[in-house]
Amino acid sequence: MTSTPHAIPTRATGLTPKQRLVLLGATLAGTLSAWHALAPSWQVPLPTPANLAEERLQDFRDALYFPIREFLTGGNPYDPAAMFAHWPVRQDFNLYQPYHLLLHAPFALLGYRAGAVAFSVFSLLLLVALAALTAHALRRYVPFAVTTAVVSALLVTSQVGKAQLYVGQINPLIAVGAAGALLARRDRPGWAALALALAWLKPQYGFPLAVLLFARGSRRVALTGTAIAAAASLPVVVLLIVRSGGIGPFLDVVVANLTHARGTDYGAVDSLTAQRIDIAAVLFRVTGWVPSELVVLAGVLVTSAVLAGKATPPIADLLTVLAVVACVVHQPGDVLIAVPAMAVVAMRHRTEPGGTAAGLAVLALAVPFAHLYTVDSAVVSAFGARTSVTVDGVAVVVAWSLAVFAAVRARAA
């Protein structure tokens, strides 16, 4: 006797009274949360050497505003020594794609507070755009407006979403790029390539995503998107080489940048305080063993590439985004790129081979989104600070492992 698959109802035309109520409630809740999340952008004090420990807008300060200012004044923002000498920054400027210095220049041309507010509003709109992409992926089952409003409200209320605005991260743009690349790779490969170029803004997103897209058959998207990112960065690289006095001195700066990043409390794999969620860091936190980060990178990418090629699209997309954040250095806020894939799997997992494991992966991945301040305080009180900075990473590693198992089941089916 064969079982009948659980049917998923598709949406009807128009909104029911219940859907209108949900739309209104989500819009009001999202508006209140958005106002609260935007407040740090106009409350943060102007940066000075005396308040380097200020966490509000610290990524906007250290990874956008002052690096672009250094670039516009004729310097090399990738040089940690120059940045620490010239500007009130706490962290060095990591090896973001050089086109970042042009793409976000409008926010650095303003005064610091005006730039912070403008960038925060822009990031909020990108979170809404990510919700809209999620709604587009679910349009067969739920009305677009309802899904957009609900997901937007959840994002700006969740820890992951609020952190983007509180710290001033550029992850919303990267998440939109990653989601766009996955959603459009078959029907609109040109747009998907452009979206992938945005995801390349941070190489730890762009490289694994391009590799996995290539392995899944989207070779044109992977190669074209990578080429667009490289072409956009080339003029900046040439200018920095000229300013440095040649390729050799420029490469010396790159080496100095990498050396500094590997030795920081927030970036080193064996740091006890870094909020890293990748497999290498989690293994150290849990076992005390420091694995080879290159081995982890290769192992996760190869495993995920082989399995994603045979899995159904919802599970393959979830495995792809989880592999991106599990294979190399990532922080809890970086799971933002998984939102559309999580929503699709949550809607369809009952009808997919391996769907139970995929649904559990989504449940595990919800941990970073729910890790609010009050939750963190309780975890620290009960288990200590080391556990509080490890729990999100463990959840992500468990989610990736479950996605692998789901893909294995799907491949067998």
GROMACS .gro file of C-alpha atoms in nm:
model
  413
    1MET     CA    1   0.000   0.000   0.000
    2THR     CA    2   0.148   0.333  -0.103
    3SER     CA    3   0.104   0.650   0.095
    4THR     CA    4  -0.036   0.964  -0.059
    5PRO     CA    5   0.199   1.264  -0.037
    6HIS     CA    6   0.079   1.548   0.179
    7ALA     CA    7  -0.072   1.806  -0.054
    8ILE     CA    8   0.034   2.169  -0.024
    9PRO     CA    9  -0.251   2.410  -0.097
   10THR     CA   10  -0.178   2.689  -0.337
   11ARG     CA   11  -0.299   3.040  -0.265
   12ALA     CA   12  -0.629   3.171  -0.388
   13THR     CA   13  -0.669   3.496  -0.573
   14GLY     CA   14  -0.706   3.795  -0.341
   15LEU     CA   15  -0.677   3.817   0.036
   16THR     CA   16  -0.911   3.659   0.286
   17PRO     CA   17  -1.015   3.857   0.596
   18LYS     CA   18  -0.770   3.653   0.804
   19GLN     CA   19  -0.488   3.729   0.560
   20ARG     CA   20  -0.572   4.100   0.569
   21LEU     CA   21  -0.554   4.090   0.948
   22VAL     CA   22  -0.217   3.915   0.937
   23LEU     CA   23  -0.092   4.170   0.683
   24LEU     CA   24  -0.200   4.461   0.903
   25GLY     CA   25  -0.057   4.309   1.221
   26ALA     CA   26   0.275   4.224   1.057
   27THR     CA   27   0.303   4.571   0.905
   28LEU     CA   28   0.243   4.742   1.240
   29ALA     CA   29   0.479   4.510   1.428
   30GLY     CA   30   0.744   4.545   1.160
   31THR     CA   31   0.719   4.924   1.164
   32LEU     CA   32   0.767   4.939   1.541
   33SER     CA   33   1.059   4.697   1.530
   34ALA     CA   34   1.216   4.885   1.239
   35TRP     CA   35   1.199   5.216   1.427
   36HIS     CA   36   1.361   5.055   1.729
   37ALA     CA   37   1.630   4.892   1.513
   38LEU     CA   38   1.710   5.220   1.336
   39ALA     CA   39   1.748   5.421   1.657
   40PRO     CA   40   2.120   5.342   1.712
   41SER     CA   41   2.206   5.515   1.384
   42TRP     CA   42   2.108   5.857   1.522
   43GLN     CA   43   2.194   5.784   1.884
   44VAL     CA   44   2.552   5.664   1.835
   45PRO     CA   45   2.818   5.917   1.942
   46LEU     CA   46   3.061   6.050   1.686
   47PRO     CA   47   3.370   5.823   1.672
   48THR     CA   48   3.675   5.934   1.869
   49PRO     CA   49   3.982   5.749   2.002
   50ALA     CA   50   3.811   5.754   2.341
   51ASN     CA   51   3.503   5.551   2.238
   52LEU     CA   52   3.652   5.280   2.016
   53ALA     CA   53   3.467   5.015   2.222
   54GLU     CA   54   3.132   5.153   2.102
   55GLU     CA   55   2.944   4.864   1.936
   56ARG     CA   56   2.669   5.068   1.774
   57LEU     CA   57   2.751   5.108   1.404
   58GLN     CA   58   3.102   4.969   1.462
   59ASP     CA   59   3.106   4.785   1.128
   60PHE     CA   60   2.981   5.094   0.946
   61ARG     CA   61   3.261   5.287   1.116
   62ASP     CA   62   3.541   5.031   1.067
   63ALA     CA   63   3.444   4.855   0.742
   64LEU     CA   64   3.275   5.128   0.542
   65TYR     CA   65   3.293   5.491   0.648
   66PHE     CA   66   3.657   5.536   0.743
   67PRO     CA   67   3.806   5.286   0.493
   68ILE     CA   68   3.631   5.476   0.214
   69ARG     CA   69   3.752   5.804   0.363
   70GLU     CA   70   4.107   5.667   0.363
   71PHE     CA   71   4.068   5.564   0.000
   72LEU     CA   72   3.922   5.900  -0.105
   73THR     CA   73   4.207   6.088   0.065
   74GLY     CA   74   4.469   5.893  -0.130
   75GLY     CA   75   4.554   5.611   0.111
   76ASN     CA   76   4.524   5.233   0.113
   77PRO     CA   77   4.249   5.120   0.353
   78TYR     CA   78   4.369   4.758   0.341
   79ASP     CA   79   4.682   4.864   0.533
   80PRO     CA   80   4.603   4.808   0.904
   81ALA     CA   81   4.882   5.041   1.015
   82ALA     CA   82   4.746   5.327   0.804
   83MET     CA   83   4.388   5.279   0.924
   84PHE     CA   84   4.483   5.269   1.292
   85ALA     CA   85   4.710   5.572   1.253
   86HIS     CA   86   4.468   5.791   1.059
   87TRP     CA   87   4.118   5.707   1.187
   88PRO     CA   88   3.931   5.621   1.511
   89VAL     CA   89   3.872   5.254   1.423
   90ARG     CA   90   3.885   4.945   1.643
   91GLN     CA   91   3.913   4.677   1.372
   92ASP     CA   92   4.120   4.658   1.056
   93PHE     CA   93   3.950   4.670   0.716
   94ASN     CA   94   3.929   4.311   0.595
   95LEU     CA   95   3.978   4.205   0.234
   96TYR     CA   96   3.638   4.305   0.103
   97GLN     CA   97   3.613   4.332  -0.275
   98PRO     CA   98   3.772   4.664  -0.376
   99TYR     CA   99   3.456   4.772  -0.560
  100HIS     CA  100   3.302   4.809  -0.213
  101LEU     CA  101   3.501   5.133  -0.183
  102LEU     CA  102   3.312   5.277  -0.481
  103LEU     CA  103   2.973   5.112  -0.431
  104HIS     CA  104   2.926   5.252  -0.081
  105ALA     CA  105   3.111   5.580  -0.135
  106PRO     CA  106   2.790   5.791  -0.124
  107PHE     CA  107   2.745   5.705   0.244
  108ALA     CA  108   3.101   5.817   0.326
  109LEU     CA  109   3.065   6.148   0.142
  110LEU     CA  110   2.813   6.259   0.404
  111GLY     CA  111   2.889   6.357   0.761
  112TYR     CA  112   2.926   6.059   0.992
  113ARG     CA  113   2.582   6.075   1.151
  114ALA     CA  114   2.401   6.147   0.824
  115GLY     CA  115   2.591   5.865   0.658
  116ALA     CA  116   2.506   5.626   0.943
  117VAL     CA  117   2.135   5.705   0.924
  118ALA     CA  118   2.128   5.682   0.544
  119PHE     CA  119   2.313   5.351   0.546
  120SER     CA  120   2.087   5.206   0.816
  121VAL     CA  121   1.774   5.303   0.621
  122PHE     CA  122   1.928   5.151   0.307
  123SER     CA  123   2.002   4.829   0.498
  124LEU     CA  124   1.646   4.820   0.629
  125LEU     CA  125   1.514   4.847   0.273
  126LEU     CA  126   1.744   4.562   0.173
  127LEU     CA  127   1.594   4.347   0.450
  128VAL     CA  128   1.251   4.423   0.304
  129ALA     CA  129   1.388   4.329  -0.039
  130LEU     CA  130   1.513   3.999   0.103
  131ALA     CA  131   1.164   3.939   0.244
  132ALA     CA  132   1.019   4.017  -0.099
  133LEU     CA  133   1.251   3.762  -0.262
  134THR     CA  134   1.132   3.511  -0.004
  135ALA     CA  135   0.772   3.597  -0.085
  136HIS     CA  136   0.845   3.553  -0.455
  137ALA     CA  137   0.975   3.202  -0.386
  138LEU     CA  138   0.654   3.122  -0.195
  139ARG     CA  139   0.412   3.301  -0.427
  140ARG     CA  140   0.236   2.975  -0.525
  141TYR     CA  141   0.133   2.911  -0.167
  142VAL     CA  142   0.098   3.244   0.015
  143PRO     CA  143   0.003   3.591  -0.108
  144PHE     CA  144   0.310   3.800  -0.189
  145ALA     CA  145   0.217   4.099   0.027
  146VAL     CA  146   0.142   3.885   0.333
  147THR     CA  147   0.469   3.693   0.313
  148THR     CA  148   0.670   4.011   0.255
  149ALA     CA  149   0.515   4.181   0.557
  150VAL     CA  150   0.551   3.879   0.787
  151VAL     CA  151   0.910   3.799   0.690
  152SER     CA  152   1.010   4.167   0.711
  153ALA     CA  153   0.864   4.190   1.061
  154LEU     CA  154   1.039   3.871   1.170
  155LEU     CA  155   1.370   3.991   1.028
  156VAL     CA  156   1.374   4.330   1.199
  157THR     CA  157   1.258   4.171   1.526
  158SER     CA  158   1.507   3.882   1.521
  159GLN     CA  159   1.858   3.903   1.661
  160VAL     CA  160   2.012   3.846   1.318
  161GLY     CA  161   1.807   4.120   1.153
  162LYS     CA  162   1.851   4.376   1.431
  163ALA     CA  163   2.225   4.314   1.440
  164GLN     CA  164   2.259   4.427   1.080
  165LEU     CA  165   2.132   4.772   1.173
  166TYR     CA  166   2.279   4.788   1.523
  167VAL     CA  167   2.633   4.708   1.411
  168GLY     CA  168   2.603   4.852   1.060
  169GLN     CA  169   2.686   4.539   0.862
  170ILE     CA  170   2.673   4.504   0.485
  171ASN     CA  171   2.523   4.155   0.502
  172PRO     CA  172   2.174   4.260   0.381
  173LEU     CA  173   2.316   4.348   0.040
  174ILE     CA  174   2.510   4.021   0.025
  175ALA     CA  175   2.204   3.822   0.134
  176VAL     CA  176   1.996   3.980  -0.142
  177GLY     CA  177   2.272   3.892  -0.387
  178ALA     CA  178   2.298   3.530  -0.271
  179ALA     CA  179   1.921   3.484  -0.271
  180GLY     CA  180   1.891   3.644  -0.614
  181ALA     CA  181   2.162   3.421  -0.756
  182LEU     CA  182   1.990   3.105  -0.632
  183LEU     CA  183   1.637   3.208  -0.729
  184ALA     CA  184   1.721   3.340  -1.076
  185ARG     CA  185   1.999   3.104  -1.185
  186ARG     CA  186   1.776   2.900  -1.417
  187ASP     CA  187   1.525   3.147  -1.562
  188ARG     CA  188   1.732   3.469  -1.559
  189PRO     CA  189   2.101   3.378  -1.557
  190GLY     CA  190   2.208   3.734  -1.641
  191TRP     CA  191   2.038   3.876  -1.333
  192ALA     CA  192   2.167   3.582  -1.129
  193ALA     CA  193   2.525   3.661  -1.235
  194LEU     CA  194   2.482   4.024  -1.130
  195ALA     CA  195   2.340   3.907  -0.797
  196LEU     CA  196   2.636   3.674  -0.746
  197ALA     CA  197   2.870   3.968  -0.810
  198LEU     CA  198   2.705   4.142  -0.513
  199ALA     CA  199   2.754   3.831  -0.299
  200TRP     CA  200   3.125   3.846  -0.391
  201LEU     CA  201   3.143   4.170  -0.189
  202LYS     CA  202   3.285   3.952   0.089
  203PRO     CA  203   3.497   3.677  -0.069
  204GLN     CA  204   3.401   3.429   0.204
  205TYR     CA  205   3.049   3.445   0.057
  206GLY     CA  206   3.130   3.482  -0.310
  207PHE     CA  207   3.390   3.209  -0.349
  208PRO     CA  208   3.200   2.916  -0.195
  209LEU     CA  209   2.872   3.026  -0.353
  210ALA     CA  210   3.033   3.048  -0.698
  211VAL     CA  211   3.192   2.704  -0.654
  212LEU     CA  212   2.861   2.547  -0.551
  213LEU     CA  213   2.665   2.715  -0.830
  214PHE     CA  214   2.922   2.590  -1.081
  215ALA     CA  215   2.899   2.238  -0.938
  216ARG     CA  216   2.518   2.249  -0.958
  217GLY     CA  217   2.531   2.322  -1.329
  218SER     CA  218   2.499   2.703  -1.327
  219ARG     CA  219   2.841   2.749  -1.483
  220ARG     CA  220   2.752   3.063  -1.675
  221VAL     CA  221   2.617   3.229  -1.361
  222ALA     CA  222   2.922   3.131  -1.155
  223LEU     CA  223   3.178   3.244  -1.411
  224THR     CA  224   2.999   3.559  -1.526
  225GLY     CA  225   2.918   3.674  -1.172
  226THR     CA  226   3.278   3.622  -1.066
  227ALA     CA  227   3.401   3.807  -1.375
  228ILE     CA  228   3.169   4.102  -1.304
  229ALA     CA  229   3.299   4.130  -0.947
  230ALA     CA  230   3.661   4.112  -1.069
  231ALA     CA  231   3.603   4.370  -1.343
  232ALA     CA  232   3.433   4.609  -1.101
  233SER     CA  233   3.726   4.580  -0.860
  234LEU     CA  234   4.005   4.604  -1.117
  235PRO     CA  235   4.017   4.986  -1.147
  236VAL     CA  236   4.043   5.019  -0.769
  237VAL     CA  237   4.315   4.753  -0.749
  238VAL     CA  238   4.518   4.925  -1.021
  239LEU     CA  239   4.489   5.257  -0.841
  240LEU     CA  240   4.598   5.102  -0.510
  241ILE     CA  241   4.894   4.932  -0.678
  242VAL     CA  242   5.003   5.265  -0.822
  243ARG     CA  243   4.965   5.434  -0.483
  244SER     CA  244   5.163   5.156  -0.314
  245GLY     CA  245   5.452   5.189  -0.557
  246GLY     CA  246   5.408   4.859  -0.738
  247ILE     CA  247   5.266   4.509  -0.712
  248GLY     CA  248   5.522   4.397  -0.453
  249PRO     CA  249   5.443   4.664  -0.192
  250PHE     CA  250   5.072   4.617  -0.259
  251LEU     CA  251   5.100   4.242  -0.193
  252ASP     CA  252   5.294   4.320   0.124
  253VAL     CA  253   4.991   4.514   0.246
  254VAL     CA  254   4.761   4.221   0.162
  255VAL     CA  255   4.985   3.985   0.361
  256ALA     CA  256   4.992   4.228   0.653
  257ASN     CA  257   4.613   4.248   0.642
  258LEU     CA  258   4.574   3.868   0.651
  259THR     CA  259   4.832   3.833   0.927
  260HIS     CA  260   4.657   4.091   1.141
  261ALA     CA  261   4.314   3.931   1.088
  262ARG     CA  262   4.438   3.585   1.186
  263GLY     CA  263   4.568   3.721   1.516
  264THR     CA  264   4.259   3.908   1.632
  265ASP     CA  265   4.029   3.790   1.909
  266TYR     CA  266   3.730   3.809   1.677
  267GLY     CA  267   3.888   3.637   1.376
  268ALA     CA  268   4.126   3.365   1.497
  269VAL     CA  269   3.998   3.008   1.477
  270ASP     CA  270   4.120   2.936   1.831
  271SER     CA  271   3.974   3.251   1.985
  272LEU     CA  272   3.754   3.197   2.290
  273THR     CA  273   3.560   3.516   2.235
  274ALA     CA  274   3.499   3.526   1.858
  275GLN     CA  275   3.138   3.467   1.754
  276ARG     CA  276   3.238   3.242   1.467
  277ILE     CA  277   2.987   2.982   1.344
  278ASP     CA  278   3.197   2.794   1.086
  279ILE     CA  279   3.287   2.430   1.141
  280ALA     CA  280   3.657   2.491   1.215
  281ALA     CA  281   3.580   2.735   1.498
  282VAL     CA  282   3.299   2.519   1.638
  283LEU     CA  283   3.524   2.212   1.646
  284PHE     CA  284   3.779   2.410   1.847
  285ARG     CA  285   3.515   2.541   2.087
  286VAL     CA  286   3.366   2.197   2.149
  287THR     CA  287   3.676   1.975   2.145
  288GLY     CA  288   3.975   2.205   2.195
  289TRP     CA  289   4.127   2.075   1.870
  290VAL     CA  290   4.229   2.327   1.603
  291PRO     CA  291   4.152   2.179   1.261
  292SER     CA  292   4.299   2.292   0.930
  293GLU     CA  293   4.070   2.560   0.793
  294LEU     CA  294   4.167   2.471   0.436
  295VAL     CA  295   4.073   2.107   0.495
  296VAL     CA  296   3.737   2.213   0.639
  297LEU     CA  297   3.677   2.446   0.345
  298ALA     CA  298   3.753   2.175   0.089
  299GLY     CA  299   3.562   1.905   0.276
  300VAL     CA  300   3.244   2.108   0.316
  301LEU     CA  301   3.246   2.233  -0.043
  302VAL     CA  302   3.313   1.892  -0.199
  303THR     CA  303   3.052   1.716   0.016
  304SER     CA  304   2.790   1.983  -0.047
  305ALA     CA  305   2.863   2.010  -0.419
  306VAL     CA  306   2.828   1.634  -0.473
  307LEU     CA  307   2.504   1.607  -0.278
  308ALA     CA  308   2.336   1.930  -0.389
  309GLY     CA  309   2.357   1.824  -0.752
  310LYS     CA  310   2.124   1.529  -0.684
  311ALA     CA  311   1.886   1.681  -0.430
  312THR     CA  312   1.558   1.855  -0.504
  313PRO     CA  313   1.588   2.236  -0.539
  314PRO     CA  314   1.457   2.330  -0.192
  315ILE     CA  315   1.697   2.098  -0.011
  316ALA     CA  316   1.980   2.175  -0.255
  317ASP     CA  317   1.940   2.550  -0.197
  318LEU     CA  318   1.933   2.506   0.180
  319LEU     CA  319   2.244   2.287   0.166
  320THR     CA  320   2.415   2.545  -0.055
  321VAL     CA  321   2.362   2.842   0.176
  322LEU     CA  322   2.449   2.638   0.484
  323ALA     CA  323   2.770   2.519   0.319
  324VAL     CA  324   2.864   2.881   0.248
  325VAL     CA  325   2.844   2.980   0.616
  326ALA     CA  326   2.988   2.653   0.750
  327CYS     CA  327   3.297   2.617   0.533
  328VAL     CA  328   3.491   2.932   0.617
  329VAL     CA  329   3.499   3.226   0.862
  330HIS     CA  330   3.146   3.351   0.932
  331GLN     CA  331   2.956   3.521   1.213
  332PRO     CA  332   2.597   3.458   1.336
  333GLY     CA  333   2.454   3.746   1.133
  334ASP     CA  334   2.578   3.579   0.815
  335VAL     CA  335   2.296   3.322   0.828
  336LEU     CA  336   2.079   3.598   0.685
  337ILE     CA  337   2.153   3.453   0.340
  338ALA     CA  338   1.956   3.139   0.434
  339VAL     CA  339   1.617   3.310   0.484
  340PRO     CA  340   1.454   3.233   0.144
  341ALA     CA  341   1.579   2.874   0.144
  342MET     CA  342   1.456   2.824   0.501
  343ALA     CA  343   1.110   2.951   0.410
  344VAL     CA  344   1.078   2.728   0.103
  345VAL     CA  345   1.190   2.418   0.293
  346ALA     CA  346   0.956   2.499   0.581
  347MET     CA  347   0.668   2.518   0.334
  348ARG     CA  348   0.755   2.212   0.126
  349HIS     CA  349   0.956   1.974   0.346
  350ARG     CA  350   0.668   1.732   0.400
  351THR     CA  351   0.653   1.652   0.029
  352GLU     CA  352   1.028   1.624  -0.034
  353PRO     CA  353   1.244   1.311  -0.002
  354GLY     CA  354   1.457   1.377   0.306
  355GLY     CA  355   1.211   1.647   0.406
  356THR     CA  356   1.203   1.557   0.776
  357ALA     CA  357   1.577   1.612   0.813
  358ALA     CA  358   1.553   1.933   0.610
  359GLY     CA  359   1.274   2.060   0.834
  360LEU     CA  360   1.487   1.987   1.141
  361ALA     CA  361   1.774   2.176   0.976
  362VAL     CA  362   1.550   2.481   0.945
  363LEU     CA  363   1.453   2.444   1.310
  364ALA     CA  364   1.820   2.431   1.413
  365LEU     CA  365   1.901   2.729   1.193
  366ALA     CA  366   1.634   2.932   1.372
  367VAL     CA  367   1.856   2.937   1.684
  368PRO     CA  368   2.073   3.237   1.574
  369PHE     CA  369   1.758   3.432   1.480
  370ALA     CA  370   1.607   3.371   1.826
  371HIS     CA  371   1.928   3.439   2.019
  372LEU     CA  372   1.806   3.771   2.158
  373TYR     CA  373   1.974   3.972   2.433
  374THR     CA  374   1.752   3.829   2.705
  375VAL     CA  375   1.819   3.475   2.581
  376ASP     CA  376   2.192   3.544   2.571
  377SER     CA  377   2.188   3.678   2.927
  378ALA     CA  378   2.018   3.361   3.046
  379VAL     CA  379   2.269   3.140   2.862
  380VAL     CA  380   2.564   3.333   3.009
  381SER     CA  381   2.419   3.308   3.359
  382ALA     CA  382   2.354   2.936   3.331
  383PHE     CA  383   2.646   2.811   3.124
  384GLY     CA  384   2.903   3.090   3.089
  385ALA     CA  385   3.023   3.325   2.816
  386ARG     CA  386   3.202   3.055   2.617
  387THR     CA  387   2.878   2.865   2.568
  388SER     CA  388   2.692   3.179   2.465
  389VAL     CA  389   2.934   3.244   2.178
  390THR     CA  390   2.930   2.876   2.076
  391VAL     CA  391   2.561   2.789   2.070
  392ASP     CA  392   2.488   2.963   1.738
  393GLY     CA  393   2.779   2.791   1.570
  394VAL     CA  394   2.673   2.450   1.700
  395ALA     CA  395   2.323   2.514   1.567
  396VAL     CA  396   2.458   2.603   1.221
  397VAL     CA  397   2.687   2.298   1.209
  398VAL     CA  398   2.397   2.075   1.315
  399ALA     CA  399   2.178   2.237   1.049
  400TRP     CA  400   2.440   2.173   0.779
  401SER     CA  401   2.477   1.811   0.894
  402LEU     CA  402   2.100   1.763   0.878
  403ALA     CA  403   2.090   1.921   0.532
  404VAL     CA  404   2.361   1.676   0.422
  405PHE     CA  405   2.153   1.387   0.557
  406ALA     CA  406   1.844   1.524   0.380
  407ALA     CA  407   2.036   1.544   0.052
  408VAL     CA  408   2.160   1.187   0.097
  409ARG     CA  409   1.800   1.068   0.148
  410ALA     CA  410   1.685   1.269  -0.152
  411ARG     CA  411   1.962   1.124  -0.365
  412ALA     CA  412   1.870   0.770  -0.259
  413ALA     CA  413   1.505   0.834  -0.342
   0.00000   0.00000   0.00000
